[in-house]
Coordinates of C-alpha atoms in Angstrom, one line a residue:
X37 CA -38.2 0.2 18.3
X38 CA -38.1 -1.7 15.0
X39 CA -39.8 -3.9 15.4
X40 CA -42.5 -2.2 15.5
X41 CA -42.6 -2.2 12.2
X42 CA -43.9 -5.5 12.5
X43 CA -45.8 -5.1 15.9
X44 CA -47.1 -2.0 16.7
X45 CA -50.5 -0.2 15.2
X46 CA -53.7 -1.5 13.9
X47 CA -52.5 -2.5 10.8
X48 CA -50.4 -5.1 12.6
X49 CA -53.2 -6.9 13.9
X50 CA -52.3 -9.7 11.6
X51 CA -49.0 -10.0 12.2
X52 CA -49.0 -9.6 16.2
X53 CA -52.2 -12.6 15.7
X54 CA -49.2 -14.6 13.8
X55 CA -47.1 -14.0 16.6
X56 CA -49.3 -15.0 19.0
X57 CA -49.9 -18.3 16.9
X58 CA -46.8 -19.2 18.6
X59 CA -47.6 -18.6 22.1
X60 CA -45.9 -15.0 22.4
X61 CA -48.0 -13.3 25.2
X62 CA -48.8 -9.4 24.5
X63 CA -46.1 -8.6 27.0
X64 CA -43.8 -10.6 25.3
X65 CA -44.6 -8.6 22.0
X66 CA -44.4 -5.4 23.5
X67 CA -40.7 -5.5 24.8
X68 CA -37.5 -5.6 22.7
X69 CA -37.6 -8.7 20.1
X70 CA -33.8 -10.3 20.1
X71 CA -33.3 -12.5 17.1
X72 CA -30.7 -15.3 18.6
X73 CA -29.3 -16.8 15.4
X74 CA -27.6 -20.2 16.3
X75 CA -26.4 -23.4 13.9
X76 CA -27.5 -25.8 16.0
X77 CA -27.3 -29.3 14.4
X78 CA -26.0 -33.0 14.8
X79 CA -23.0 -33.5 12.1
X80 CA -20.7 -30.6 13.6
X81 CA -19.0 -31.4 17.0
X82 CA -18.4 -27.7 17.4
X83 CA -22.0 -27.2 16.9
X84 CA -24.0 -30.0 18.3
X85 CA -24.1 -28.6 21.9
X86 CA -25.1 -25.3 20.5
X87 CA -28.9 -25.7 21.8
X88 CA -27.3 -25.5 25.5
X89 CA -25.4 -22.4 24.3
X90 CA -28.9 -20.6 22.8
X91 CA -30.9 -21.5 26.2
X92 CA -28.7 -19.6 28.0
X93 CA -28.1 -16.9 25.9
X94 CA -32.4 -16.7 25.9
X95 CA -32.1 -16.9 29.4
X96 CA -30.2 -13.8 29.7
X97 CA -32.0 -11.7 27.6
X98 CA -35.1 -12.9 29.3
X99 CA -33.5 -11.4 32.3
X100 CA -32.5 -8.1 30.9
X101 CA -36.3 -7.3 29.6
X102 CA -36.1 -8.8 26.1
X103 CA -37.8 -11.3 24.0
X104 CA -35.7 -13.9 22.5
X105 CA -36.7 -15.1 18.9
X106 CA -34.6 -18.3 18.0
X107 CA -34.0 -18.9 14.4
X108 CA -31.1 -21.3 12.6
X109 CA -28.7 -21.1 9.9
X110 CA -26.6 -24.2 8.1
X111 CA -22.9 -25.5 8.9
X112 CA -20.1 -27.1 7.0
X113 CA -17.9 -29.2 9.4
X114 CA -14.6 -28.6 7.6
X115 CA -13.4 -32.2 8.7
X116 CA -15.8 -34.3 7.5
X117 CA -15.6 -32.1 4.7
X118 CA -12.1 -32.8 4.0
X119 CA -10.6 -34.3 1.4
X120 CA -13.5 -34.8 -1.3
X121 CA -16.1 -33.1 -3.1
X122 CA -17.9 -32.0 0.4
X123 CA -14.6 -29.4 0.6
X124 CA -15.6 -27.6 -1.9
X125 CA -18.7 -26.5 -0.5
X126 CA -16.7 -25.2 2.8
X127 CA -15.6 -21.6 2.4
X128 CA -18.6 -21.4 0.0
X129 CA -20.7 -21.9 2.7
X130 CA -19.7 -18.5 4.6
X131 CA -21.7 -16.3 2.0
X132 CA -25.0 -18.6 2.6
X133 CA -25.0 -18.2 6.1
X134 CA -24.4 -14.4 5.8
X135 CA -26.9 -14.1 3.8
X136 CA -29.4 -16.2 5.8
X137 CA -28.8 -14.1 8.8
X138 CA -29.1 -11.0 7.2
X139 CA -32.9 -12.4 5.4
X140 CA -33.8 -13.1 9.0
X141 CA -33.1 -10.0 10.3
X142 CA -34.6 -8.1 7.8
X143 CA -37.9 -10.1 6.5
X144 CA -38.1 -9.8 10.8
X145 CA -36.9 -6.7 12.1
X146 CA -35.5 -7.5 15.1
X147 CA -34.2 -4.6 17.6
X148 CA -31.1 -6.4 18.1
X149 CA -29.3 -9.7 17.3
X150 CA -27.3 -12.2 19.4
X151 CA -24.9 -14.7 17.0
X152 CA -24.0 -17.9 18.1
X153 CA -21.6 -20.0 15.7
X154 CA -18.7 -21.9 16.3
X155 CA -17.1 -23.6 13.6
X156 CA -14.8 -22.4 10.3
X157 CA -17.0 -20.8 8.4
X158 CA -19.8 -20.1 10.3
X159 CA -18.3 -17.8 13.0
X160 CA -17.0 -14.9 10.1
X161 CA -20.2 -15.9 8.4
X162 CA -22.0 -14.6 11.1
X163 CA -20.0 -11.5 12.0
X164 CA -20.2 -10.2 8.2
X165 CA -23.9 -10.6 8.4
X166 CA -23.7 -8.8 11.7
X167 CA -22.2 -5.6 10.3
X168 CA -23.9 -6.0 7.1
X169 CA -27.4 -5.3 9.0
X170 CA -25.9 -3.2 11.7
X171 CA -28.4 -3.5 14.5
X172 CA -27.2 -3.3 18.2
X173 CA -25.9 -7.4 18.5
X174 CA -22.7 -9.6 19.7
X175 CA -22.3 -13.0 19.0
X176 CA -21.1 -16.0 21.8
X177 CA -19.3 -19.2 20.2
X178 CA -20.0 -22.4 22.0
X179 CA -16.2 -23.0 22.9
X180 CA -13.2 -24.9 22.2
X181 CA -13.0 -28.7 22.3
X182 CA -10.4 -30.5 25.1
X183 CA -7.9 -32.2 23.9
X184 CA -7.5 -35.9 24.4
X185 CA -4.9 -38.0 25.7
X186 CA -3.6 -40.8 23.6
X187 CA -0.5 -42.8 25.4
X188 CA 0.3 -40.0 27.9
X189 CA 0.4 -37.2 24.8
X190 CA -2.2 -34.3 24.5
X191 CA -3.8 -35.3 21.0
X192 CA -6.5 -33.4 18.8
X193 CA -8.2 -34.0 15.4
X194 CA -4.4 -33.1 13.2
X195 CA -3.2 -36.1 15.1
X196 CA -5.5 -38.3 13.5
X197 CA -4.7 -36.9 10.1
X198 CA -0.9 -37.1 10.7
X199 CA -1.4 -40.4 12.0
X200 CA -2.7 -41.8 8.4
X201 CA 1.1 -40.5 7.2
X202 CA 2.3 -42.4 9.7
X203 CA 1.1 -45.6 9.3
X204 CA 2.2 -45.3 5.6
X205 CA 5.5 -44.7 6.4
X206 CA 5.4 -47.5 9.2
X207 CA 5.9 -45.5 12.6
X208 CA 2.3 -46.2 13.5
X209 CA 0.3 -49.2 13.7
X210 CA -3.4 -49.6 12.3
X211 CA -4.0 -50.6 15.5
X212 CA -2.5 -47.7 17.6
X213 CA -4.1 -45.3 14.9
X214 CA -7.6 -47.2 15.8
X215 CA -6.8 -46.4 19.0
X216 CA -5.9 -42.7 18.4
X217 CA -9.1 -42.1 16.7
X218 CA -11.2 -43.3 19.5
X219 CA -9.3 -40.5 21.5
X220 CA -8.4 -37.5 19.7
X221 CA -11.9 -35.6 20.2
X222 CA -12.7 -36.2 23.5
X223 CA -16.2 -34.4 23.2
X224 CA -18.2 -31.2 21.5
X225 CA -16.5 -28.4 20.8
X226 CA -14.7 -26.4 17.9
X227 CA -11.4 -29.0 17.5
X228 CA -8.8 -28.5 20.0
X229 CA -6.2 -26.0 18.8
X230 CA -5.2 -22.6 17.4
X231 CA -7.3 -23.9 14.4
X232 CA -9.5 -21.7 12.2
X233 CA -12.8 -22.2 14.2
X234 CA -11.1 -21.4 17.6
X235 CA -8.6 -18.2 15.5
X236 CA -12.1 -16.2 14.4
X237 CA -13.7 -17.0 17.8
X238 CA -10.6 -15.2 19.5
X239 CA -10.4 -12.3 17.0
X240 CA -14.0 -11.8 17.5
X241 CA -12.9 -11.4 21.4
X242 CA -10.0 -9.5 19.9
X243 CA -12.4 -6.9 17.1
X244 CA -14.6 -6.5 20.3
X245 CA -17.9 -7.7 18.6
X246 CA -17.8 -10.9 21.6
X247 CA -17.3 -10.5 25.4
X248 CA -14.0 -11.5 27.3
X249 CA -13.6 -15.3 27.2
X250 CA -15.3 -16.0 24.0
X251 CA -12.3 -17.8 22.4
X252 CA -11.1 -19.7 25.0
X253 CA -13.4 -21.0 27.5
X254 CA -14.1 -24.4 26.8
X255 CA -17.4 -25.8 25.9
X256 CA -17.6 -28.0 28.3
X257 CA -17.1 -25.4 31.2
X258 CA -20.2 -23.8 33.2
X259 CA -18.3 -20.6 32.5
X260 CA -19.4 -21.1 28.6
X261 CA -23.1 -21.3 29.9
X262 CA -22.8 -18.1 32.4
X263 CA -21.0 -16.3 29.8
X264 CA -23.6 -17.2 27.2
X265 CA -26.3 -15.5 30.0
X266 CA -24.1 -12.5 29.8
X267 CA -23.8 -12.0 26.4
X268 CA -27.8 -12.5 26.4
X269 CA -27.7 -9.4 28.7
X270 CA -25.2 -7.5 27.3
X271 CA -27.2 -7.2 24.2
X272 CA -29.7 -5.5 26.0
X273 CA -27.3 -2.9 27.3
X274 CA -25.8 -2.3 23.3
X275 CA -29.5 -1.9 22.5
X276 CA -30.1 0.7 25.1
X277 CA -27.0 2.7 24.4
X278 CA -27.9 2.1 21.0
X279 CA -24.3 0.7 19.9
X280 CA -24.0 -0.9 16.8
X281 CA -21.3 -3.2 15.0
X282 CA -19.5 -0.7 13.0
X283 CA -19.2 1.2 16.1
X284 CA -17.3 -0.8 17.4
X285 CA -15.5 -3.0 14.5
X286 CA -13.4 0.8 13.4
X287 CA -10.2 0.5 11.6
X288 CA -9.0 1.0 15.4
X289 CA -10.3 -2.3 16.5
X290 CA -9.2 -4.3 13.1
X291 CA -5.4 -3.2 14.1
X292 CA -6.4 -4.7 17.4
X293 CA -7.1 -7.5 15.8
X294 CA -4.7 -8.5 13.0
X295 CA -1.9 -7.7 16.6
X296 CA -4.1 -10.6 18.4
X297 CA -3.5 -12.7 15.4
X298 CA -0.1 -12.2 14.9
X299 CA 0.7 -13.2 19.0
X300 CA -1.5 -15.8 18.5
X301 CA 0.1 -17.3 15.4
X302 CA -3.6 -17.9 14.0
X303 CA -4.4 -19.9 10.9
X304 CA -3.8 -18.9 7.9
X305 CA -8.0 -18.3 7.2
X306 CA -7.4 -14.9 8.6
X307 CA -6.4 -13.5 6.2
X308 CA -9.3 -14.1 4.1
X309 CA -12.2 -13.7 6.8
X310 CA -10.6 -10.5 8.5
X311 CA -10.9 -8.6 5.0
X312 CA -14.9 -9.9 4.4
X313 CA -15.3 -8.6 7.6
X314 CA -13.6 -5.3 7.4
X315 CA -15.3 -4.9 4.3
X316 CA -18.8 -5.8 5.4
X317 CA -17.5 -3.0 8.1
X318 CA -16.6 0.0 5.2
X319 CA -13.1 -0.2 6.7
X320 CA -10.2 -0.5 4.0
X321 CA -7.7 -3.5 4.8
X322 CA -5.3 -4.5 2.1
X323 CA -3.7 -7.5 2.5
X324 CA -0.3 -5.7 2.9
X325 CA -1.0 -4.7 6.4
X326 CA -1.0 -7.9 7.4
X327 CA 2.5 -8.0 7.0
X328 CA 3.1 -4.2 8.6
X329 CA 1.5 -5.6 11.6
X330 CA 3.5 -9.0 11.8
X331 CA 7.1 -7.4 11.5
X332 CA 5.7 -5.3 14.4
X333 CA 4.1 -7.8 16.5
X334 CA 6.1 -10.7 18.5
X335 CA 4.5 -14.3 18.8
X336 CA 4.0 -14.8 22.1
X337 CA 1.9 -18.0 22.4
X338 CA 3.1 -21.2 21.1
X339 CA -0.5 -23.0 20.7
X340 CA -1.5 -26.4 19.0
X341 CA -0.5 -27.4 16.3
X342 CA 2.5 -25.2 16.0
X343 CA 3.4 -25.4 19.0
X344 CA 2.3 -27.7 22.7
X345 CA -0.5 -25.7 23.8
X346 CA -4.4 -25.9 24.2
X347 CA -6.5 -23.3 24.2
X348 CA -7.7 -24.4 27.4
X349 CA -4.1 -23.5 28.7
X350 CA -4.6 -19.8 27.1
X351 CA -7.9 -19.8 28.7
X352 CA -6.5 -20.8 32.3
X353 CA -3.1 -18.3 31.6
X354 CA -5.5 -15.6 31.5
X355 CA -7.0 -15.8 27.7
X356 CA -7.3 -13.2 25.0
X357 CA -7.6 -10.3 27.6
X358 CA -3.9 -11.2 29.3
X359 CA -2.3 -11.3 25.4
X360 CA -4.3 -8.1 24.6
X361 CA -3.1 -7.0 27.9
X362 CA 0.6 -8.0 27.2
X363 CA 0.5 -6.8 23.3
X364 CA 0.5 -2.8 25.6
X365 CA 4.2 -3.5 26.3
X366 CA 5.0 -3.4 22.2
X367 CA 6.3 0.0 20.8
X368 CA 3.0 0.8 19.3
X369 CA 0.4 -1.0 21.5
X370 CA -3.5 -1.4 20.9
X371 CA -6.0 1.1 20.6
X372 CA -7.5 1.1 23.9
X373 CA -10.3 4.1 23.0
X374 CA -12.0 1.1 20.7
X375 CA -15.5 0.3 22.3
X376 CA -16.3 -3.2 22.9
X377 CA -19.8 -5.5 23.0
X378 CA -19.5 -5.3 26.9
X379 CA -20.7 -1.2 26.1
X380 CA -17.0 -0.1 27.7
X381 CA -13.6 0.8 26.2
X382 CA -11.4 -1.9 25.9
X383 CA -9.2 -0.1 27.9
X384 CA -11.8 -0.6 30.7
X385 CA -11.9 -4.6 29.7
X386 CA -8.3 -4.7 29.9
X387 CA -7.9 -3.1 33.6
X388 CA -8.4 -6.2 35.9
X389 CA -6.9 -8.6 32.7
X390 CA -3.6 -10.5 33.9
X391 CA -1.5 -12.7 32.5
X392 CA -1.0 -16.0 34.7
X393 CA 1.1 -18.2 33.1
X394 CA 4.5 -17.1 31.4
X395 CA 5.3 -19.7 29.9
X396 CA 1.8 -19.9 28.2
X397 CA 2.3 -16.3 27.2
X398 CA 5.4 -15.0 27.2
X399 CA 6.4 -11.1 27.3
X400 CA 6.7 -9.5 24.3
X401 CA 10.4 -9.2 24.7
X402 CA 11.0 -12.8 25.0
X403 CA 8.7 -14.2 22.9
X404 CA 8.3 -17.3 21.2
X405 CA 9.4 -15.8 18.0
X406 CA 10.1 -12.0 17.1
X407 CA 7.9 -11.9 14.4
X408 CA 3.7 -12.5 14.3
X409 CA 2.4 -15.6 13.2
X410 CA 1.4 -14.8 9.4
X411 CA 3.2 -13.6 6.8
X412 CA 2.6 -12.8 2.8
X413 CA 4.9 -13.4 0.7
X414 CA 5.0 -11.6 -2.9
X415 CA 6.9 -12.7 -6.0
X416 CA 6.3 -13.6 -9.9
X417 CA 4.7 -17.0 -8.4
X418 CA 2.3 -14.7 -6.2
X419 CA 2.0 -11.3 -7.4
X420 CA -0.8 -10.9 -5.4
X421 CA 0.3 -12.8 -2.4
X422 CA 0.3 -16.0 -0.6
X423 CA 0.0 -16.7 2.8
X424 CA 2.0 -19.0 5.4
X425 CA 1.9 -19.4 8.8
X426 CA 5.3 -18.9 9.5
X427 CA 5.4 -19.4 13.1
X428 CA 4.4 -23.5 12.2
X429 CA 7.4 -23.7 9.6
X430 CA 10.7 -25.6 10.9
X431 CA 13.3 -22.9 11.2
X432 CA 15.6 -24.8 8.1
X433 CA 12.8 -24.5 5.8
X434 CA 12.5 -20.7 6.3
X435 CA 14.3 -20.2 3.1
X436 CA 13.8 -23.4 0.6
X437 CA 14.8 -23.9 -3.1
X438 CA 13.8 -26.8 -4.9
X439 CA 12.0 -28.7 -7.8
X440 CA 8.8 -28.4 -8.5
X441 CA 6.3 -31.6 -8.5
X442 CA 3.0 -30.4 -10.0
X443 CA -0.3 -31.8 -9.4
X444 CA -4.0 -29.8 -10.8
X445 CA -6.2 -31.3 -8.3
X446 CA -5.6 -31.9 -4.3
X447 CA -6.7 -36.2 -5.0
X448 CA -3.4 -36.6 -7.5
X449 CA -1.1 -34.9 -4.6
X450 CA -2.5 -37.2 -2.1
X451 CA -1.7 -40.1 -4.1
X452 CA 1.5 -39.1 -5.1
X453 CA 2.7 -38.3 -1.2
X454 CA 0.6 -41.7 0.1
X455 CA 2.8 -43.4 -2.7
X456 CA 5.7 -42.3 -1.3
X457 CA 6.3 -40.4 -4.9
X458 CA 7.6 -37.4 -3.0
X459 CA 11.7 -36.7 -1.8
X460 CA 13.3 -34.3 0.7
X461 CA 13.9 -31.0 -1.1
X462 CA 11.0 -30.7 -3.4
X463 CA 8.3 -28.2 -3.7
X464 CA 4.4 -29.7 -4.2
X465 CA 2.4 -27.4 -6.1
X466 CA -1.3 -28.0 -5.8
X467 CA -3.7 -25.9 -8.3
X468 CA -6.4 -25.2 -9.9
X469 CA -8.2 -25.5 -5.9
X470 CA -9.0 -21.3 -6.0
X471 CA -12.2 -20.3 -5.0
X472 CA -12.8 -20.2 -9.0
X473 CA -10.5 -23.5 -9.6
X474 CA -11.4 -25.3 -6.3
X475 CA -14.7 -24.1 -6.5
X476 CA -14.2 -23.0 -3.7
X477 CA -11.0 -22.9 -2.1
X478 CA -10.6 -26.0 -0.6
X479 CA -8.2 -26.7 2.3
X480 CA -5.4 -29.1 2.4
X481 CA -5.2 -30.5 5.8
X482 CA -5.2 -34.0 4.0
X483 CA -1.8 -33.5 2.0
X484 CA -0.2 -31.4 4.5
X485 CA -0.5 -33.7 7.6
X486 CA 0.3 -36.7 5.3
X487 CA 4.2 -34.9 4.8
X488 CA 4.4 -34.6 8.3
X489 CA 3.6 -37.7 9.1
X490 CA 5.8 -39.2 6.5
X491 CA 8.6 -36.8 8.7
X492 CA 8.9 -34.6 5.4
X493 CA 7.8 -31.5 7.3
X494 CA 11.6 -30.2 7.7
X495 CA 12.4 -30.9 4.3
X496 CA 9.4 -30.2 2.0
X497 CA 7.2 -27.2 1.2
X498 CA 4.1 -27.4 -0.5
X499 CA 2.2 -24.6 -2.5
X500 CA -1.1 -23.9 -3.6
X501 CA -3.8 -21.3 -4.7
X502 CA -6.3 -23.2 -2.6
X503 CA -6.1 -22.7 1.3
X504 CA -5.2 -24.7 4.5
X505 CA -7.1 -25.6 7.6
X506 CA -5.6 -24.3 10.6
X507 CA -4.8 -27.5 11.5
X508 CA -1.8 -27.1 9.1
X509 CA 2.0 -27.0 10.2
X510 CA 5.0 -26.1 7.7
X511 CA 6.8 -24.6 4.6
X512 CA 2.8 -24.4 3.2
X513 CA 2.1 -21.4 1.4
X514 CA -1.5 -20.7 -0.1
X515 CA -4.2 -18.5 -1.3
X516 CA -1.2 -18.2 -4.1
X517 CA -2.8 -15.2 -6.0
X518 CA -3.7 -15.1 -8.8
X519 CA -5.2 -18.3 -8.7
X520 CA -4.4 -20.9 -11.8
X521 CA -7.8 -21.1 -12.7
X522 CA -7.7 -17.1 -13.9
X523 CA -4.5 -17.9 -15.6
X524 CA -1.8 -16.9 -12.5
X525 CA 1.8 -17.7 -12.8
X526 CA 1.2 -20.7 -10.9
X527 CA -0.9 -22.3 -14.0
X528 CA 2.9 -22.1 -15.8
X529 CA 4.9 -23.8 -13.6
X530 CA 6.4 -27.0 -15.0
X531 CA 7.3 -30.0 -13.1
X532 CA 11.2 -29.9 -11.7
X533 CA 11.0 -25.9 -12.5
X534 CA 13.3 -24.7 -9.6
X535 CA 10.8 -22.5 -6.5
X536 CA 12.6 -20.5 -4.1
X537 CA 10.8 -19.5 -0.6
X538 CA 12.2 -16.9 1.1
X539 CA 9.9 -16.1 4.5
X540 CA 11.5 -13.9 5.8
X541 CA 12.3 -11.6 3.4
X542 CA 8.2 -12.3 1.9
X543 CA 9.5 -13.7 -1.3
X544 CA 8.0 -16.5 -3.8
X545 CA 9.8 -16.9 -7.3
X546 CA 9.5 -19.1 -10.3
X547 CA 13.0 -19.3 -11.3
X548 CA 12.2 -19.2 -15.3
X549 CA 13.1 -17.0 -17.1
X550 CA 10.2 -13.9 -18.7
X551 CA 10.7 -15.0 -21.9
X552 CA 9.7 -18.6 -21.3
X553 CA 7.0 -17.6 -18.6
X554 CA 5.2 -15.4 -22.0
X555 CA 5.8 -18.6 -24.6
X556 CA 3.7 -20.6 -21.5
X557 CA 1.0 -18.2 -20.9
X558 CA 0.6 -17.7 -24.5
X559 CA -0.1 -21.4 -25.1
X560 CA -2.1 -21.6 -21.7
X561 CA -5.7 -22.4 -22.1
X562 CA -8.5 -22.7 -18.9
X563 CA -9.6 -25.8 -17.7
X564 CA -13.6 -26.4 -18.1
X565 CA -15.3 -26.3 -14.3
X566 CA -15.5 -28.7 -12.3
X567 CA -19.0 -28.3 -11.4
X568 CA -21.1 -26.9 -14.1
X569 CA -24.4 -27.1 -11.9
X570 CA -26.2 -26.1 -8.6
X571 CA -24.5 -23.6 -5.5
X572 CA -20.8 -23.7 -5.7
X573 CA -21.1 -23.2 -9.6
X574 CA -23.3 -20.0 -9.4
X575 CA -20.5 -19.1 -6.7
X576 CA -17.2 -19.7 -8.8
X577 CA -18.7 -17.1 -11.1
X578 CA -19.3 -14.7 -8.3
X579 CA -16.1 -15.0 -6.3
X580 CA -13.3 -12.6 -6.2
X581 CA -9.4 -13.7 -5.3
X582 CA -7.9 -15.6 -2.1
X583 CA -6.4 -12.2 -2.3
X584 CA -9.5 -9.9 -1.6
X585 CA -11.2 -12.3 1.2
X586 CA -12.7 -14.4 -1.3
X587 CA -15.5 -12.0 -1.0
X588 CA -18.1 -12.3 -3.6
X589 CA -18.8 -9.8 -6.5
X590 CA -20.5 -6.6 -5.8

């Protein structure tokens, strides 16, 4: 085993006497040591039931013949986070916990791993540090949150947000948006919603690193603590068959994957932690597949906020087995040969699955919309790529041409669309918020739910090299790469310059001319950071583009 490395002979008399300093019994030291990695804490609602989670994911591993070994890692709750300096410490954040959980695993060499995250960036942080180490191990997320009810309406945390945009424009009281507040998130949970937390705990269902269920049970539900017992199990049986990560997270499963996004309609966030991960994996994933697999891959669930429904609805409608199950009817299918963490195919996960609900998901050939949920769109604006969820986009704002209004910092947009500065037609550009710029790419959710709640969202897109929660809906394109901070054609755009959007033919233009585009770049100079000391500054020297995962430097 390997941890015998730290357990077994007579020169590991000390560290089997350290061991023991901790109450582990000899029989505890001679069987299979599980390190259960969990973030645990009391700031994240998506986190702070987590302790439940971790009991009964020891539990199960107790019962298989294991020895659990309990350590924690940190969490960024991305809305609390939102919408000053504590955002730029978000996405940063995902290369800290990797890390952590890899120096755990190695400093302690434990014979296998159970993860247990729930929440933005804590969920891919954990699955990158999983195949970086590439023991036998799973992870278990603690669940979606319920949605609340607020004047006979389903509500969730973006309500709150678009609520502030609609007080300023006068369709909401204070007092109704007191009252909103008090009801929006009902209870713990990863916020209710097709969101980035809930996305990565569905495409880590989807990669087949989590057992059936893992996205969509709720985490209130017993089912979250008996399926937290069998993922404590299951371990057991990947250590015995000796299965590790990469053998299961193959290019094979990745296509899986990016098809379970793209019927999902995910966030946007995807597409930056699906490439860490592939490349934590060895597997080669350019960002252009994303759009290969979305022209082939209908949306087939129309899930909050895009669309009405919770993922407690998916859950009940059969979850991410009956869409996997579903995605078989599509001209090329999934790759059922994948293995999976429950030590089967997915092709033997996928016999009993059934879809229950039709109008929760629909068949692929009357789906939602004919098209996955992402696309990239390419241009002399983004010659890299940007990203939009397209499936969240009014249908008249598909294809958009308007005037520019520039802003270099996410706190000027928000004051300029609080002050009522912004009209139908134009095109906000946000920049300078890269994961160099930002540092660290920080999300929009503010800006984005202010212009739908000012009722802008069919009439206004809004662009940016920074990135969007999950949370977001409409025309809002980002991870715009090259960022403006490494001098990208987004750095050169000049307010009232004309931007045309074209979805679904994948196109983003500047509409100057070459000539003037050089004159600008010639003349352009770099901004000085905006944090010169401490984490995120050591990071916005390391980090690569939106367009490579924001994955850091080798």
């Amino acid at each position: 085993m390997r941890s015998d490395l730290m357990k077994k002979g007579l020169e590991r008399a000390p560290h089997r006497s350290l061991l023991k300093a901790i109450g582990y019994t000899n029989e505890e030291i001679s069987r299979p040591l599980i390190g259960v990695g969990h973030a645990h804490n009391e700031i994240i609602p998506g986190h702070v039931h987590l302790d439940r989670i971790l009991e009964a994911v020891k539990t199960g591993i107790r019962m298989a013949g294991g020895t659990p070994i309990s350590f924690g890692t940190i969490g960024v709750c991305d809305g609390i986070a939102m919408n000053h300096q504590g955002m730029k410490y978000s996405l940063a954040s995902r290369e800290i916990i990797a890390d952590s959980v890899e120096i755990m695993a190695q400093a302690h060499p434990f014979d296998a791993m159970v993860l247990i995250p729930n929440c933005d960036k804590v969920t891919p942080g954990m699955l990158m540090a999983m195949l970086r180490v590439n023991i036998p191990a799973l992870m278990v997320s603690g669940g979606p949150m319920l949605t609340g009810r607020f004047k006979g309406k389903d509500v969730h945390l973006v309500s709150v947000f678009e609520g502030v945009g609609q007080v300023k424009a006068k369709t909401m009281s204070e007092e109704d948006l007191n009252e909103l507040e008090d009801a929006a998130c009902p209870g713990c949970g990863s916020c209710a919603g097709m969101f980035t937390a809930n996305s990565m705990n569905c495409l880590a269902e989807a990669i087949g690193l989590a057992l059936p269920g893992n996205g969509t049970i709720p985490a209130v539900a017993a089912a979250r603590i008996r399926l937290a017992k069998e993922a404590g199990m299951a371990v057991m049986n990947l250590l015995e068959q000796n299965i590790q990560p990469r053998d299961i997270a193959t290019a094979a499963a990745f296509e899986n994957a990016m098809a379970v996004d793209m019927a999902l309609g995910c966030s946007t966030n995807t597409v930056l932690h699906v490439p860490a991960l592939a490349k934590e994996a060895e597997v080669e994933l350019p960002l252009t597949r994303f759009n290969e697999v979305s022209r082939k891959t209908p949306h087939v669930c129309s899930l909050i906020p895009g669309g009405p429904h919770s993922l407690q609805q998916l859950d009940e409608a059969g979850g991410v087995p009956a869409v996997m199950k579903e995605l078989l009817a599509t001209e090329d299918g999934l790759n059922l040969g994948v293995m999976t963490a429950t030590g089967k195919t997915l092709e033997d996960n996928l016999a009993k699955a059934e879809v229950r609900d039709r109008e929760i998901i629909r068949p692929v050939n009357a789906p939602y919309h004919k098209e996955g949920g992402i696309a990239i769109l390419y241009g002399n604006l983004a010659p890299d790529g940007g990203v939009v969820k397209q499936s969240a986009v009014a249908p008249e704002m598909l294809v958009h041409s308007g005037p520019a209004r520039v802003y270099n910092s996410e706190e000027e947009a928000q004051k300029a669309i609080l002050g009522n500065q912004i009209k139908s037609g134009d095109v906000i550009v946000i920049r300078y918020c890269g994961p160099r710029g930002g540092p660290g790419m920080p999300e929009m959710l503010s800006p984005t739910s202010a212009v739908i709640g000012l009722g802008l969202g069919g009439s206004v897109a809004l662009i940016t090299d920074g990135r969007f929660s999950g949370g977001t809906q409409g025309a809002c394109i980002g991870h715009v790469s090259p960022e403006a901070a490494d001098g990208g054609p987004i750095a050169l755009v000049h307010e009232g310059d004309t931007i045309s959007v074209d979805i679904p033919n994948r196109s983003i233009t500047l509409e100057v001319a070459e000539d003037e585009l050089s004159k600008r770049r010639a003349a352009w100079q770099p901004p000085a950071p905006k944090i010169t000391t401490g984490y995120v500054a050591r990071y916005a020297k390391q980090v690569t583009s939106g367009s490579t995962g924001a994955v850091l430097k080798d």
